[in-house]
Amino acid sequence: MYKFATHKDTNFFYTYKFYTFSVLTTKENILAIAKKTILSESESIAKLADFIDESFIKATQSIYNCKGRLVVTGIGKSAIIAQKIVATMNSTGTPSLFLHASEAIHGDLGMVQKDDIVICISKSGNSPEIKVLIPILKSFGNTLIAITGNLTSYLAKNSDHVLNTSVESESCPNNLAPTNSTTAQLVMGDALAVCLMEMRDFKAEDFAKFHPGGALGKKLLLRVKDMLINSLKPMVSPDTAIKKVIFEISEKRLGVTAVIENNKVIGIITDGDIRRMLSDRDSFADLTAKDIMTKNPKMVQSTDMVIDAFNIMEDYSITQLIVADSGEYRGVLHLHDILKEGIL
């Protein structure tokens, strides 16, 4: 806030600006306003639990049994919420499309097919675009689900199922900008999505199919065998001299070698084993691999998930795992290779 004062002399007007800082700019008040906003929105969300009723059940069952797609529409801030709900539904097994309510009445209604179910999101339920759109959708014969904060609105009265997202007020100091209401809409959409996931028994493996890229996709999809394509296979026999064991570990640069007999893994030797041997003995000329190997090493199969292999490494504080299928040696999985993939 500014206060202005003027001073007049014979030739000029002088204006002096005196700064009076609003109490709202203090750190304490910024924190208070932020906390008040969060608490206000959380209270609005908590009250949604009281609005889950038979209409919600029927809406969820309708979407679950739908032979077409789920079309979600809205205008303004509600349209943005609609896009997020569509994204969530698509990634969790419910094929969905976003339809902007304004564009719908200018040609985009062509994307709505007879077997589709339409969710219309609107706080007031009475916006002009909604009033134009609803009768057309009804004439198509599509099931219409309303997500609205006004149960007496045009949208609510003309929908097959109504999901109540009423809020007492917005967090906006003028009670105008959509804050609590859009958060409530978003949470109601999440409630639908999670119910549908449970009904479909949607597993992590299913989720991975729709998220193949990036770290998340690798975490859910990458298997140990995918990491062994270009990997070296350090191996020695039980009777291999220690000098050759050291050469094998050094040459393959994995800090470990498997001890193989009849193509079966019978042990493992790490660079740590070599260091301990050297510290305990003055000479190792008479030693062979079987004398210092660790029997029954931790192993994984090539078909195991890489993230599961990593968890084993973490649990046992090791950096390498022997990969073997039914005891037959396939290679070595190293922690560094997992880290390079960006899974963690």
mmCIF file of C-alpha atoms in Angstrom:
data_model
loop_
_atom_site.group_PDB
_atom_site.id
_atom_site.type_symbol
_atom_site.label_atom_id
_atom_site.label_comp_id
_atom_site.label_asym_id
_atom_site.label_seq_id
_atom_site.Cartn_x
_atom_site.Cartn_y
_atom_site.Cartn_z
ATOM 1 C CA MET A 1 0.000 0.000 0.000
ATOM 2 C CA TYR A 2 1.177 3.525 -0.786
ATOM 3 C CA LYS A 3 0.269 6.878 0.684
ATOM 4 C CA PHE A 4 0.864 10.047 -1.353
ATOM 5 C CA ALA A 5 1.356 13.610 -0.155
ATOM 6 C CA THR A 6 1.785 16.739 -2.247
ATOM 7 C CA HIS A 7 3.574 19.987 -1.476
ATOM 8 C CA LYS A 8 3.050 23.112 -3.516
ATOM 9 C CA ASP A 9 5.494 25.992 -3.916
ATOM 10 C CA THR A 10 5.366 28.927 -6.312
ATOM 11 C CA ASN A 11 6.505 26.975 -9.380
ATOM 12 C CA PHE A 12 6.147 23.251 -8.865
ATOM 13 C CA PHE A 13 4.063 20.582 -7.274
ATOM 14 C CA TYR A 14 6.185 18.063 -5.424
ATOM 15 C CA THR A 15 4.843 14.600 -4.742
ATOM 16 C CA TYR A 16 6.288 12.576 -1.906
ATOM 17 C CA LYS A 17 5.660 8.849 -1.755
ATOM 18 C CA PHE A 18 5.515 7.379 1.701
ATOM 19 C CA TYR A 19 5.643 3.590 1.890
ATOM 20 C CA THR A 20 3.294 1.896 4.315
ATOM 21 C CA PHE A 21 3.883 -1.845 4.055
ATOM 22 C CA SER A 22 0.782 -3.971 4.432
ATOM 23 C CA VAL A 23 0.805 -6.397 7.303
ATOM 24 C CA LEU A 24 0.113 -9.127 4.691
ATOM 25 C CA THR A 25 3.693 -8.911 3.412
ATOM 26 C CA THR A 26 5.243 -10.136 6.656
ATOM 27 C CA LYS A 27 6.676 -13.632 6.742
ATOM 28 C CA GLU A 28 4.365 -14.653 9.564
ATOM 29 C CA ASN A 29 1.252 -13.663 7.642
ATOM 30 C CA ILE A 30 2.394 -15.341 4.427
ATOM 31 C CA LEU A 31 2.809 -18.574 6.368
ATOM 32 C CA ALA A 32 -0.550 -18.091 8.063
ATOM 33 C CA ILE A 33 -2.361 -17.529 4.759
ATOM 34 C CA ALA A 34 -0.709 -20.566 3.156
ATOM 35 C CA LYS A 35 -1.621 -22.809 6.087
ATOM 36 C CA LYS A 36 -5.166 -21.429 6.161
ATOM 37 C CA THR A 37 -5.549 -22.242 2.450
ATOM 38 C CA ILE A 38 -4.274 -25.791 2.860
ATOM 39 C CA LEU A 39 -6.479 -26.433 5.884
ATOM 40 C CA SER A 40 -9.505 -24.977 4.108
ATOM 41 C CA GLU A 41 -9.021 -27.222 1.090
ATOM 42 C CA SER A 42 -8.318 -30.293 3.224
ATOM 43 C CA GLU A 43 -11.551 -29.705 5.153
ATOM 44 C CA SER A 44 -13.466 -29.467 1.885
ATOM 45 C CA ILE A 45 -11.944 -32.750 0.717
ATOM 46 C CA ALA A 46 -12.750 -34.467 4.023
ATOM 47 C CA LYS A 47 -16.415 -33.532 3.655
ATOM 48 C CA LEU A 48 -16.550 -35.272 0.277
ATOM 49 C CA ALA A 49 -16.613 -38.585 2.108
ATOM 50 C CA ASP A 50 -20.129 -37.726 3.292
ATOM 51 C CA PHE A 51 -21.239 -37.266 -0.332
ATOM 52 C CA ILE A 52 -20.307 -40.777 -1.478
ATOM 53 C CA ASP A 53 -23.702 -42.403 -1.945
ATOM 54 C CA GLU A 54 -25.733 -44.692 -4.179
ATOM 55 C CA SER A 55 -25.250 -42.321 -7.100
ATOM 56 C CA PHE A 56 -21.470 -42.729 -6.838
ATOM 57 C CA ILE A 57 -21.856 -46.513 -6.783
ATOM 58 C CA LYS A 58 -24.041 -46.498 -9.891
ATOM 59 C CA ALA A 59 -21.722 -44.098 -11.702
ATOM 60 C CA THR A 60 -18.730 -46.318 -10.971
ATOM 61 C CA GLN A 61 -20.552 -49.462 -12.081
ATOM 62 C CA SER A 62 -21.679 -47.739 -15.280
ATOM 63 C CA ILE A 63 -18.100 -46.825 -16.173
ATOM 64 C CA TYR A 64 -16.868 -50.308 -15.285
ATOM 65 C CA ASN A 65 -19.462 -51.938 -17.548
ATOM 66 C CA CYS A 66 -19.051 -49.382 -20.342
ATOM 67 C CA LYS A 67 -18.366 -50.890 -23.773
ATOM 68 C CA GLY A 68 -17.110 -47.582 -25.132
ATOM 69 C CA ARG A 69 -14.819 -44.881 -23.762
ATOM 70 C CA LEU A 70 -15.136 -42.446 -20.904
ATOM 71 C CA VAL A 71 -15.456 -38.886 -22.205
ATOM 72 C CA VAL A 72 -14.778 -36.145 -19.650
ATOM 73 C CA THR A 73 -15.820 -32.584 -20.408
ATOM 74 C CA GLY A 74 -15.847 -29.189 -18.734
ATOM 75 C CA ILE A 75 -15.047 -25.548 -19.281
ATOM 76 C CA GLY A 76 -12.661 -23.116 -17.624
ATOM 77 C CA LYS A 77 -10.803 -24.486 -14.617
ATOM 78 C CA SER A 78 -13.102 -27.519 -14.644
ATOM 79 C CA ALA A 79 -11.769 -28.365 -18.111
ATOM 80 C CA ILE A 80 -8.237 -28.506 -16.692
ATOM 81 C CA ILE A 81 -9.420 -30.865 -13.963
ATOM 82 C CA ALA A 82 -11.146 -32.947 -16.644
ATOM 83 C CA GLN A 83 -7.844 -33.348 -18.491
ATOM 84 C CA LYS A 84 -6.117 -34.611 -15.358
ATOM 85 C CA ILE A 85 -8.913 -37.106 -14.672
ATOM 86 C CA VAL A 86 -8.623 -38.364 -18.262
ATOM 87 C CA ALA A 87 -4.860 -38.815 -17.817
ATOM 88 C CA THR A 88 -5.389 -40.776 -14.603
ATOM 89 C CA MET A 89 -8.083 -42.969 -16.119
ATOM 90 C CA ASN A 90 -6.016 -43.783 -19.217
ATOM 91 C CA SER A 91 -3.023 -44.809 -17.122
ATOM 92 C CA THR A 92 -5.109 -47.042 -14.872
ATOM 93 C CA GLY A 93 -7.070 -49.056 -17.404
ATOM 94 C CA THR A 94 -10.090 -46.908 -18.324
ATOM 95 C CA PRO A 95 -9.834 -45.638 -21.941
ATOM 96 C CA SER A 96 -10.768 -41.960 -21.784
ATOM 97 C CA LEU A 97 -10.994 -38.820 -23.900
ATOM 98 C CA PHE A 98 -11.071 -35.123 -23.010
ATOM 99 C CA LEU A 99 -13.751 -32.999 -24.648
ATOM 100 C CA HIS A 100 -13.703 -29.234 -24.109
ATOM 101 C CA ALA A 101 -17.291 -28.130 -23.560
ATOM 102 C CA SER A 102 -16.877 -25.023 -25.707
ATOM 103 C CA GLU A 103 -15.260 -26.874 -28.610
ATOM 104 C CA ALA A 104 -17.818 -29.670 -28.299
ATOM 105 C CA ILE A 105 -20.623 -27.454 -29.573
ATOM 106 C CA HIS A 106 -18.455 -26.347 -32.479
ATOM 107 C CA GLY A 107 -17.738 -29.738 -34.002
ATOM 108 C CA ASP A 108 -15.840 -31.825 -31.465
ATOM 109 C CA LEU A 109 -18.974 -33.692 -30.441
ATOM 110 C CA GLY A 110 -18.110 -36.021 -33.296
ATOM 111 C CA MET A 111 -15.703 -37.831 -30.977
ATOM 112 C CA VAL A 112 -18.578 -39.042 -28.775
ATOM 113 C CA GLN A 113 -19.748 -42.526 -29.791
ATOM 114 C CA LYS A 114 -23.009 -44.228 -28.833
ATOM 115 C CA ASP A 115 -21.453 -46.561 -26.228
ATOM 116 C CA ASP A 116 -19.441 -43.826 -24.501
ATOM 117 C CA ILE A 117 -20.182 -42.520 -21.025
ATOM 118 C CA VAL A 118 -19.781 -38.785 -20.482
ATOM 119 C CA ILE A 119 -18.684 -37.074 -17.278
ATOM 120 C CA CYS A 120 -19.452 -33.354 -17.219
ATOM 121 C CA ILE A 121 -17.657 -31.233 -14.621
ATOM 122 C CA SER A 122 -19.019 -27.853 -13.572
ATOM 123 C CA LYS A 123 -19.135 -26.119 -10.211
ATOM 124 C CA SER A 124 -22.287 -24.143 -10.980
ATOM 125 C CA GLY A 125 -23.786 -26.574 -13.468
ATOM 126 C CA ASN A 126 -25.450 -23.646 -15.178
ATOM 127 C CA SER A 127 -22.841 -22.196 -17.535
ATOM 128 C CA PRO A 128 -24.145 -21.383 -21.048
ATOM 129 C CA GLU A 129 -21.934 -23.959 -22.758
ATOM 130 C CA ILE A 130 -23.164 -26.682 -20.399
ATOM 131 C CA LYS A 131 -26.801 -25.790 -21.065
ATOM 132 C CA VAL A 132 -26.213 -26.131 -24.796
ATOM 133 C CA LEU A 133 -24.174 -29.323 -24.538
ATOM 134 C CA ILE A 134 -26.337 -31.384 -22.174
ATOM 135 C CA PRO A 135 -29.489 -31.674 -24.354
ATOM 136 C CA ILE A 136 -27.372 -32.782 -27.305
ATOM 137 C CA LEU A 137 -25.678 -35.506 -25.269
ATOM 138 C CA LYS A 138 -29.033 -36.630 -23.949
ATOM 139 C CA SER A 139 -30.349 -36.859 -27.507
ATOM 140 C CA PHE A 140 -27.378 -39.104 -28.360
ATOM 141 C CA GLY A 141 -28.503 -41.493 -25.635
ATOM 142 C CA ASN A 142 -25.204 -41.447 -23.736
ATOM 143 C CA THR A 143 -25.144 -42.015 -19.978
ATOM 144 C CA LEU A 144 -24.304 -38.675 -18.350
ATOM 145 C CA ILE A 145 -22.495 -38.318 -15.023
ATOM 146 C CA ALA A 146 -22.339 -34.892 -13.375
ATOM 147 C CA ILE A 147 -19.565 -33.746 -11.057
ATOM 148 C CA THR A 148 -20.984 -30.521 -9.676
ATOM 149 C CA GLY A 149 -21.252 -28.390 -6.571
ATOM 150 C CA ASN A 150 -24.830 -27.353 -7.308
ATOM 151 C CA LEU A 151 -27.390 -30.125 -6.895
ATOM 152 C CA THR A 152 -30.240 -27.921 -8.149
ATOM 153 C CA SER A 153 -28.410 -26.910 -11.314
ATOM 154 C CA TYR A 154 -29.413 -27.636 -14.899
ATOM 155 C CA LEU A 155 -26.554 -30.134 -15.153
ATOM 156 C CA ALA A 156 -27.544 -32.004 -11.998
ATOM 157 C CA LYS A 157 -31.225 -32.209 -12.947
ATOM 158 C CA ASN A 158 -30.451 -33.582 -16.404
ATOM 159 C CA SER A 159 -27.779 -36.156 -15.506
ATOM 160 C CA ASP A 160 -28.190 -39.875 -14.894
ATOM 161 C CA HIS A 161 -25.850 -39.837 -11.904
ATOM 162 C CA VAL A 162 -24.716 -36.863 -9.817
ATOM 163 C CA LEU A 163 -21.480 -36.736 -7.828
ATOM 164 C CA ASN A 164 -21.682 -33.978 -5.259
ATOM 165 C CA THR A 165 -18.573 -31.786 -4.927
ATOM 166 C CA SER A 166 -20.151 -28.941 -2.960
ATOM 167 C CA VAL A 167 -17.813 -26.727 -0.931
ATOM 168 C CA GLU A 168 -18.772 -24.098 1.626
ATOM 169 C CA SER A 169 -16.438 -21.518 0.112
ATOM 170 C CA GLU A 170 -13.285 -21.005 -1.906
ATOM 171 C CA SER A 171 -9.926 -20.291 -0.300
ATOM 172 C CA CYS A 172 -9.727 -17.209 -2.489
ATOM 173 C CA PRO A 173 -10.113 -14.096 -0.247
ATOM 174 C CA ASN A 174 -12.837 -12.878 -2.601
ATOM 175 C CA ASN A 175 -14.499 -16.315 -2.682
ATOM 176 C CA LEU A 176 -14.217 -16.241 -6.467
ATOM 177 C CA ALA A 177 -11.159 -18.058 -7.831
ATOM 178 C CA PRO A 178 -11.786 -21.841 -8.023
ATOM 179 C CA THR A 179 -9.617 -23.414 -5.343
ATOM 180 C CA ASN A 180 -11.524 -25.653 -2.950
ATOM 181 C CA SER A 181 -14.056 -26.519 -5.653
ATOM 182 C CA THR A 182 -11.509 -27.654 -8.252
ATOM 183 C CA THR A 183 -9.612 -29.633 -5.615
ATOM 184 C CA ALA A 184 -12.860 -31.375 -4.704
ATOM 185 C CA GLN A 185 -13.496 -32.188 -8.370
ATOM 186 C CA LEU A 186 -10.013 -33.637 -8.724
ATOM 187 C CA VAL A 187 -10.355 -35.803 -5.628
ATOM 188 C CA MET A 188 -13.754 -37.098 -6.759
ATOM 189 C CA GLY A 189 -12.147 -38.109 -10.055
ATOM 190 C CA ASP A 190 -9.371 -39.895 -8.176
ATOM 191 C CA ALA A 191 -11.952 -41.736 -6.080
ATOM 192 C CA LEU A 192 -13.601 -42.999 -9.273
ATOM 193 C CA ALA A 193 -10.265 -44.047 -10.766
ATOM 194 C CA VAL A 194 -9.122 -45.959 -7.686
ATOM 195 C CA CYS A 195 -12.469 -47.767 -7.369
ATOM 196 C CA LEU A 196 -12.212 -48.815 -11.016
ATOM 197 C CA MET A 197 -8.638 -50.040 -10.490
ATOM 198 C CA GLU A 198 -9.780 -52.224 -7.596
ATOM 199 C CA MET A 199 -12.745 -53.547 -9.575
ATOM 200 C CA ARG A 200 -10.443 -54.472 -12.477
ATOM 201 C CA ASP A 201 -7.812 -55.944 -10.172
ATOM 202 C CA PHE A 202 -5.362 -53.565 -11.832
ATOM 203 C CA LYS A 203 -1.823 -54.640 -10.861
ATOM 204 C CA ALA A 204 1.604 -53.034 -11.060
ATOM 205 C CA GLU A 205 2.279 -55.135 -14.159
ATOM 206 C CA ASP A 206 -0.775 -53.602 -15.835
ATOM 207 C CA PHE A 207 0.330 -50.137 -14.799
ATOM 208 C CA ALA A 208 3.733 -50.774 -16.354
ATOM 209 C CA LYS A 209 2.178 -51.451 -19.762
ATOM 210 C CA PHE A 210 0.997 -47.857 -19.928
ATOM 211 C CA HIS A 211 4.212 -46.370 -18.491
ATOM 212 C CA PRO A 212 7.039 -47.984 -20.491
ATOM 213 C CA GLY A 213 9.218 -44.878 -20.632
ATOM 214 C CA GLY A 214 11.566 -43.282 -18.134
ATOM 215 C CA ALA A 215 12.645 -44.491 -14.726
ATOM 216 C CA LEU A 216 9.155 -45.642 -13.799
ATOM 217 C CA GLY A 217 8.882 -47.853 -16.865
ATOM 218 C CA LYS A 218 12.292 -49.400 -16.251
ATOM 219 C CA LYS A 219 11.459 -50.024 -12.612
ATOM 220 C CA LEU A 220 8.319 -51.901 -13.547
ATOM 221 C CA LEU A 221 9.443 -53.626 -16.747
ATOM 222 C CA LEU A 222 13.220 -54.154 -16.822
ATOM 223 C CA ARG A 223 14.298 -57.726 -16.151
ATOM 224 C CA VAL A 224 17.726 -59.052 -15.239
ATOM 225 C CA LYS A 225 18.205 -60.698 -18.648
ATOM 226 C CA ASP A 226 17.865 -57.271 -20.288
ATOM 227 C CA MET A 227 20.959 -56.166 -18.362
ATOM 228 C CA LEU A 228 23.078 -59.137 -19.467
ATOM 229 C CA ILE A 229 23.007 -58.591 -23.230
ATOM 230 C CA ASN A 230 26.440 -56.931 -23.353
ATOM 231 C CA SER A 231 27.683 -58.122 -19.985
ATOM 232 C CA LEU A 232 30.878 -60.122 -19.544
ATOM 233 C CA LYS A 233 30.779 -63.520 -17.814
ATOM 234 C CA PRO A 234 33.732 -63.912 -15.454
ATOM 235 C CA MET A 235 34.168 -67.563 -14.540
ATOM 236 C CA VAL A 236 36.794 -70.009 -13.277
ATOM 237 C CA SER A 237 36.799 -73.699 -12.423
ATOM 238 C CA PRO A 238 37.245 -74.945 -8.839
ATOM 239 C CA ASP A 239 40.853 -75.980 -9.593
ATOM 240 C CA THR A 240 41.898 -72.672 -11.176
ATOM 241 C CA ALA A 241 45.054 -71.231 -9.614
ATOM 242 C CA ILE A 242 44.564 -68.063 -7.578
ATOM 243 C CA LYS A 243 46.816 -66.092 -9.937
ATOM 244 C CA LYS A 244 44.460 -66.861 -12.816
ATOM 245 C CA VAL A 245 41.467 -66.061 -10.608
ATOM 246 C CA ILE A 246 42.926 -62.613 -9.995
ATOM 247 C CA PHE A 247 43.490 -62.144 -13.743
ATOM 248 C CA GLU A 248 39.880 -63.141 -14.478
ATOM 249 C CA ILE A 249 38.451 -60.680 -11.929
ATOM 250 C CA SER A 250 40.711 -57.883 -13.179
ATOM 251 C CA GLU A 251 40.066 -58.535 -16.877
ATOM 252 C CA LYS A 252 36.245 -58.654 -16.601
ATOM 253 C CA ARG A 253 36.175 -55.621 -14.276
ATOM 254 C CA LEU A 254 33.121 -56.675 -12.318
ATOM 255 C CA GLY A 255 34.928 -57.230 -9.032
ATOM 256 C CA VAL A 256 33.829 -60.845 -8.948
ATOM 257 C CA THR A 257 33.988 -64.189 -10.684
ATOM 258 C CA ALA A 258 31.738 -67.208 -10.519
ATOM 259 C CA VAL A 259 33.177 -70.621 -9.798
ATOM 260 C CA ILE A 260 31.675 -73.020 -12.321
ATOM 261 C CA GLU A 261 31.581 -76.800 -12.444
ATOM 262 C CA ASN A 262 29.599 -78.587 -15.196
ATOM 263 C CA ASN A 263 28.107 -75.194 -16.072
ATOM 264 C CA LYS A 264 26.656 -74.978 -12.565
ATOM 265 C CA VAL A 265 27.498 -72.236 -10.108
ATOM 266 C CA ILE A 266 29.124 -73.731 -7.024
ATOM 267 C CA GLY A 267 30.670 -70.590 -5.577
ATOM 268 C CA ILE A 268 31.771 -66.989 -5.952
ATOM 269 C CA ILE A 269 35.042 -65.123 -5.417
ATOM 270 C CA THR A 270 35.034 -61.348 -4.964
ATOM 271 C CA ASP A 271 37.899 -58.894 -4.938
ATOM 272 C CA GLY A 272 37.239 -58.652 -1.199
ATOM 273 C CA ASP A 273 37.978 -62.358 -0.877
ATOM 274 C CA ILE A 274 41.262 -61.797 -2.697
ATOM 275 C CA ARG A 275 42.254 -58.944 -0.367
ATOM 276 C CA ARG A 276 41.449 -60.980 2.736
ATOM 277 C CA MET A 277 43.463 -63.920 1.403
ATOM 278 C CA LEU A 278 46.486 -61.713 0.743
ATOM 279 C CA SER A 279 46.308 -60.222 4.221
ATOM 280 C CA ASP A 280 46.108 -63.674 5.853
ATOM 281 C CA ARG A 281 48.827 -65.464 3.851
ATOM 282 C CA ASP A 282 52.357 -64.777 2.699
ATOM 283 C CA SER A 283 52.042 -67.192 -0.212
ATOM 284 C CA PHE A 284 49.088 -68.409 -2.289
ATOM 285 C CA ALA A 285 50.895 -70.531 -4.864
ATOM 286 C CA ASP A 286 49.296 -73.689 -3.536
ATOM 287 C CA LEU A 287 45.741 -72.307 -3.434
ATOM 288 C CA THR A 288 42.971 -72.769 -5.984
ATOM 289 C CA ALA A 289 39.555 -71.156 -6.474
ATOM 290 C CA LYS A 290 37.718 -73.722 -4.354
ATOM 291 C CA ASP A 291 39.923 -72.882 -1.360
ATOM 292 C CA ILE A 292 38.743 -69.295 -1.044
ATOM 293 C CA MET A 293 35.358 -69.265 -2.753
ATOM 294 C CA THR A 294 32.098 -68.584 -0.953
ATOM 295 C CA LYS A 295 29.684 -71.449 -1.398
ATOM 296 C CA ASN A 296 25.960 -70.931 -2.057
ATOM 297 C CA PRO A 297 26.226 -67.318 -3.155
ATOM 298 C CA LYS A 298 23.181 -65.030 -3.477
ATOM 299 C CA MET A 299 21.717 -65.498 -6.937
ATOM 300 C CA VAL A 300 18.841 -64.279 -9.072
ATOM 301 C CA GLN A 301 17.263 -65.690 -12.214
ATOM 302 C CA SER A 302 17.431 -63.944 -15.564
ATOM 303 C CA THR A 303 13.639 -63.520 -15.586
ATOM 304 C CA ASP A 304 13.582 -61.671 -12.246
ATOM 305 C CA MET A 305 12.835 -57.959 -12.149
ATOM 306 C CA VAL A 306 15.903 -55.744 -11.832
ATOM 307 C CA ILE A 307 14.282 -53.788 -9.003
ATOM 308 C CA ASP A 308 13.912 -57.043 -7.041
ATOM 309 C CA ALA A 309 17.577 -57.831 -7.637
ATOM 310 C CA PHE A 310 18.487 -54.384 -6.355
ATOM 311 C CA ASN A 311 16.465 -54.972 -3.199
ATOM 312 C CA ILE A 312 18.464 -58.156 -2.563
ATOM 313 C CA MET A 313 21.712 -56.219 -2.967
ATOM 314 C CA GLU A 314 20.465 -53.608 -0.547
ATOM 315 C CA ASP A 315 19.302 -56.160 2.021
ATOM 316 C CA TYR A 316 22.658 -57.990 2.044
ATOM 317 C CA SER A 317 24.903 -54.938 1.437
ATOM 318 C CA ILE A 318 26.447 -56.440 -1.703
ATOM 319 C CA THR A 319 27.153 -54.929 -5.110
ATOM 320 C CA GLN A 320 27.032 -58.005 -7.367
ATOM 321 C CA LEU A 321 24.669 -60.891 -7.911
ATOM 322 C CA ILE A 322 25.267 -64.101 -9.799
ATOM 323 C CA VAL A 323 22.585 -64.729 -12.410
ATOM 324 C CA ALA A 324 21.692 -68.386 -12.879
ATOM 325 C CA ASP A 325 18.686 -70.258 -14.218
ATOM 326 C CA SER A 326 18.224 -73.631 -12.540
ATOM 327 C CA GLY A 327 21.840 -73.363 -11.437
ATOM 328 C CA GLU A 328 23.177 -72.714 -14.959
ATOM 329 C CA TYR A 329 25.389 -69.653 -15.089
ATOM 330 C CA ARG A 330 24.125 -66.660 -17.093
ATOM 331 C CA GLY A 331 26.331 -63.809 -15.916
ATOM 332 C CA VAL A 332 26.803 -61.154 -13.235
ATOM 333 C CA LEU A 333 24.503 -58.252 -12.402
ATOM 334 C CA HIS A 334 26.373 -55.292 -10.922
ATOM 335 C CA LEU A 335 24.912 -52.450 -8.878
ATOM 336 C CA HIS A 336 26.658 -49.881 -11.084
ATOM 337 C CA ASP A 337 24.757 -51.165 -14.128
ATOM 338 C CA ILE A 338 21.458 -50.720 -12.299
ATOM 339 C CA LEU A 339 22.373 -47.179 -11.325
ATOM 340 C CA LYS A 340 23.329 -46.348 -14.927
ATOM 341 C CA GLU A 341 19.820 -47.294 -16.031
ATOM 342 C CA GLY A 342 18.443 -44.544 -13.803
ATOM 343 C CA ILE A 343 15.989 -46.853 -12.073
ATOM 344 C CA LEU A 344 16.657 -45.348 -8.646
#
